């Protein structure tokens, strides 16, 4: 897709979540002003399609994406453990972006790039088959059925993800909301490009062995809610 086509596709997207919350503390604002520009992905400047090689100066063996990383603690922990992987974090919420920047500075991570906008605008700009793993952890559940069309998982986003995932790449989803869990099972296994990797009732209750708890997950467990974990593998496209 050309840059012009990407710009008009981007303009047609409607985002339902918030971009700004509490005013940032001066130190966080200063961090945002100082550190974001060097790792921010600007689709117009990168040149499309965006490849891992274009994004990361150090050689990376694979590229992983986390959608809606919130405070960024999961992404930073994964990036620290897998320094041979290039990470893209997509988040629209300013406080979350500043929080990930802090984690990156504290851990001195050089394998993270940030897309500070709606991830649906990024997906068509990425090179086909370029993602080896995608995390969607505790997406906004939009629990009322009249808001179900706002949920991130839907046939269109699954198709957009399938285009940029390599064969066998995993889409890992976690949710603490029973309606969203049902929704994932209504959409994931029937999509022609995804296969649900499930071996029994235990794995979708316990999650992958290398999972790192996010802030929402900790909150959900403290409140007595049981998370569900789904891993879908990209098949063909
Ligand atoms: C419920 S929070 C979960 C945050 C984090 N994953 C966690 O588990 O702690 C959902 C996050 O997704 C972000 N988000 C929602 N839609 C998005 C989109 N289209 N692109 C990027 N981020 C999005 C929101 O800003 C919010 O921070």
Tab-separated table of N, CA and C in Angstrom, residues 64-121:
chain	number	residue	atom	x	y	z
A	64	UNK	N	8.475	-9.043	17.061
A	64	UNK	CA	7.237	-9.318	17.797
A	64	UNK	C	6.515	-7.998	18.033
A	65	UNK	N	5.207	-8.094	18.099
A	65	UNK	CA	4.374	-6.889	18.299
A	65	UNK	C	3.520	-7.074	19.536
A	66	UNK	N	3.441	-6.039	20.380
A	66	UNK	CA	2.448	-6.056	21.458
A	66	UNK	C	1.460	-4.921	21.210
A	67	UNK	N	0.194	-5.294	21.165
A	67	UNK	CA	-0.881	-4.334	20.884
A	67	UNK	C	-1.495	-3.881	22.206
A	68	UNK	N	-1.527	-2.581	22.433
A	68	UNK	CA	-2.137	-2.049	23.668
A	68	UNK	C	-1.385	-2.529	24.894
A	69	UNK	N	-0.101	-2.139	24.986
A	69	UNK	CA	0.763	-2.691	26.047
A	69	UNK	C	0.517	-2.059	27.417
A	70	UNK	N	-0.362	-1.061	27.494
A	70	UNK	CA	-0.676	-0.451	28.794
A	70	UNK	C	0.552	0.196	29.399
A	71	UNK	N	0.962	-0.246	30.599
A	71	UNK	CA	2.132	0.334	31.262
A	71	UNK	C	3.451	-0.177	30.688
A	72	UNK	N	3.411	-1.180	29.831
A	72	UNK	CA	4.621	-1.648	29.152
A	72	UNK	C	5.471	-2.625	29.943
A	73	UNK	N	4.995	-3.047	31.131
A	73	UNK	CA	5.843	-3.933	31.946
A	73	UNK	C	6.044	-5.290	31.270
A	74	UNK	N	5.003	-5.804	30.618
A	74	UNK	CA	5.147	-7.084	29.915
A	74	UNK	C	6.119	-6.945	28.741
A	75	UNK	N	5.919	-5.902	27.946
A	75	UNK	CA	6.773	-5.737	26.761
A	75	UNK	C	8.239	-5.582	27.174
A	76	UNK	N	8.483	-4.759	28.202
A	76	UNK	CA	9.869	-4.523	28.628
A	76	UNK	C	10.495	-5.814	29.159
A	77	UNK	N	9.715	-6.608	29.895
A	77	UNK	CA	10.263	-7.862	30.430
A	77	UNK	C	10.588	-8.821	29.283
A	78	UNK	N	9.689	-8.903	28.299
A	78	UNK	CA	9.942	-9.796	27.157
A	78	UNK	C	11.166	-9.311	26.360
A	79	UNK	N	11.241	-7.992	26.159
A	79	UNK	CA	12.351	-7.445	25.363
A	79	UNK	C	13.683	-7.663	26.086
A	80	UNK	N	13.642	-7.624	27.407
A	80	UNK	CA	14.863	-7.849	28.185
A	80	UNK	C	15.295	-9.315	28.093
A	81	UNK	N	14.307	-10.215	28.126
A	81	UNK	CA	14.620	-11.651	28.051
A	81	UNK	C	15.062	-12.052	26.642
A	82	UNK	N	14.418	-11.437	25.641
A	82	UNK	CA	14.684	-11.841	24.242
A	82	UNK	C	15.383	-10.689	23.524
A	83	UNK	N	16.660	-10.514	23.812
A	83	UNK	CA	17.349	-9.347	23.240
A	83	UNK	C	17.660	-9.531	21.758
A	84	UNK	N	17.480	-10.755	21.259
A	84	UNK	CA	17.676	-11.009	19.829
A	84	UNK	C	16.405	-10.729	19.019
A	85	UNK	N	15.342	-10.325	19.715
A	85	UNK	CA	14.056	-10.048	19.039
A	85	UNK	C	13.833	-8.536	19.026
A	86	UNK	N	13.327	-8.035	17.911
A	86	UNK	CA	12.950	-6.622	17.834
A	86	UNK	C	11.480	-6.494	18.216
A	87	UNK	N	11.176	-5.599	19.137
A	87	UNK	CA	9.798	-5.453	19.628
A	87	UNK	C	9.186	-4.155	19.122
A	88	UNK	N	7.928	-4.279	18.681
A	88	UNK	CA	7.140	-3.074	18.419
A	88	UNK	C	6.039	-3.049	19.466
A	89	UNK	N	5.918	-1.923	20.147
A	89	UNK	CA	4.805	-1.731	21.072
A	89	UNK	C	3.883	-0.687	20.481
A	90	UNK	N	2.597	-1.031	20.384
A	90	UNK	CA	1.621	-0.059	19.874
A	90	UNK	C	0.683	0.306	21.019
A	91	UNK	N	0.595	1.559	21.305
A	91	UNK	CA	-0.266	2.040	22.408
A	91	UNK	C	-0.675	3.479	22.108
A	92	UNK	N	-1.923	3.801	22.420
A	92	UNK	CA	-2.403	5.161	22.153
A	92	UNK	C	-2.408	6.028	23.408
A	93	UNK	N	-2.346	5.404	24.582
A	93	UNK	CA	-2.542	6.130	25.839
A	93	UNK	C	-1.210	6.737	26.288
A	94	UNK	N	-1.205	8.052	26.370
A	94	UNK	CA	0.045	8.784	26.616
A	94	UNK	C	0.763	8.334	27.890
A	95	UNK	N	0.004	8.120	28.977
A	95	UNK	CA	0.638	7.707	30.234
A	95	UNK	C	1.329	6.354	30.069
A	96	UNK	N	0.713	5.464	29.276
A	96	UNK	CA	1.305	4.149	29.018
A	96	UNK	C	2.583	4.283	28.202
A	97	UNK	N	2.567	5.162	27.224
A	97	UNK	CA	3.758	5.355	26.380
A	97	UNK	C	4.920	5.851	27.242
A	98	UNK	N	4.629	6.820	28.124
A	98	UNK	CA	5.680	7.349	29.013
A	98	UNK	C	6.180	6.246	29.946
A	99	UNK	N	5.270	5.384	30.387
A	99	UNK	CA	5.659	4.307	31.295
A	99	UNK	C	6.593	3.316	30.587
A	100	UNK	N	6.270	2.963	29.326
A	100	UNK	CA	7.166	2.044	28.600
A	100	UNK	C	8.534	2.692	28.395
A	101	UNK	N	8.550	3.982	28.105
A	101	UNK	CA	9.845	4.657	27.921
A	101	UNK	C	10.693	4.545	29.193
A	102	UNK	N	10.021	4.669	30.339
A	102	UNK	CA	10.763	4.554	31.605
A	102	UNK	C	11.344	3.147	31.752
A	103	UNK	N	10.522	2.125	31.457
A	103	UNK	CA	11.028	0.741	31.552
A	103	UNK	C	12.217	0.543	30.597
A	104	UNK	N	12.102	1.102	29.388
A	104	UNK	CA	13.178	0.923	28.400
A	104	UNK	C	14.462	1.577	28.904
A	105	UNK	N	14.324	2.755	29.499
A	105	UNK	CA	15.537	3.437	30.012
A	105	UNK	C	16.127	2.660	31.170
A	106	UNK	N	15.261	2.236	32.096
A	106	UNK	CA	15.763	1.516	33.277
A	106	UNK	C	16.496	0.244	32.872
A	107	UNK	N	15.931	-0.459	31.876
A	107	UNK	CA	16.537	-1.737	31.472
A	107	UNK	C	17.538	-1.552	30.325
A	108	UNK	N	17.708	-0.320	29.888
A	108	UNK	CA	18.626	0.012	28.783
A	108	UNK	C	18.347	-0.839	27.547
A	109	UNK	N	17.077	-0.902	27.184
A	109	UNK	CA	16.678	-1.731	26.046
A	109	UNK	C	16.936	-0.990	24.733
A	110	UNK	N	17.513	-1.700	23.780
A	110	UNK	CA	17.758	-1.076	22.473
A	110	UNK	C	16.952	-1.786	21.380
A	111	UNK	N	16.138	-2.763	21.795
A	111	UNK	CA	15.391	-3.567	20.815
A	111	UNK	C	13.883	-3.270	20.847
A	112	UNK	N	13.522	-2.032	21.193
A	112	UNK	CA	12.096	-1.671	21.262
A	112	UNK	C	11.827	-0.444	20.403
A	113	UNK	N	10.773	-0.504	19.583
A	113	UNK	CA	10.272	0.673	18.864
A	113	UNK	C	8.811	0.869	19.251
A	114	UNK	N	8.391	2.117	19.264
A	114	UNK	CA	7.036	2.439	19.734
A	114	UNK	C	6.206	3.042	18.605
A	115	UNK	N	5.003	2.515	18.443
A	115	UNK	CA	4.026	3.149	17.547
A	115	UNK	C	2.987	3.782	18.455
A	116	UNK	N	2.927	5.111	18.480
A	116	UNK	CA	2.077	5.803	19.463
A	116	UNK	C	0.728	6.184	18.855
A	117	UNK	N	0.143	5.237	18.158
A	117	UNK	CA	-1.146	5.506	17.521
A	117	UNK	C	-1.903	4.181	17.406
A	118	UNK	N	-3.057	4.243	16.784
A	118	UNK	CA	-3.905	3.066	16.608
A	118	UNK	C	-3.155	2.008	15.783
A	119	UNK	N	-2.976	0.832	16.362
A	119	UNK	CA	-2.189	-0.209	15.677
A	119	UNK	C	-2.792	-0.588	14.319
A	120	UNK	N	-4.085	-0.374	14.162
A	120	UNK	CA	-4.706	-0.727	12.875
A	120	UNK	C	-4.143	0.118	11.729
A	121	UNK	N	-3.551	1.272	12.079
A	121	UNK	CA	-2.912	2.098	11.043
A	121	UNK	C	-1.525	1.566	10.701
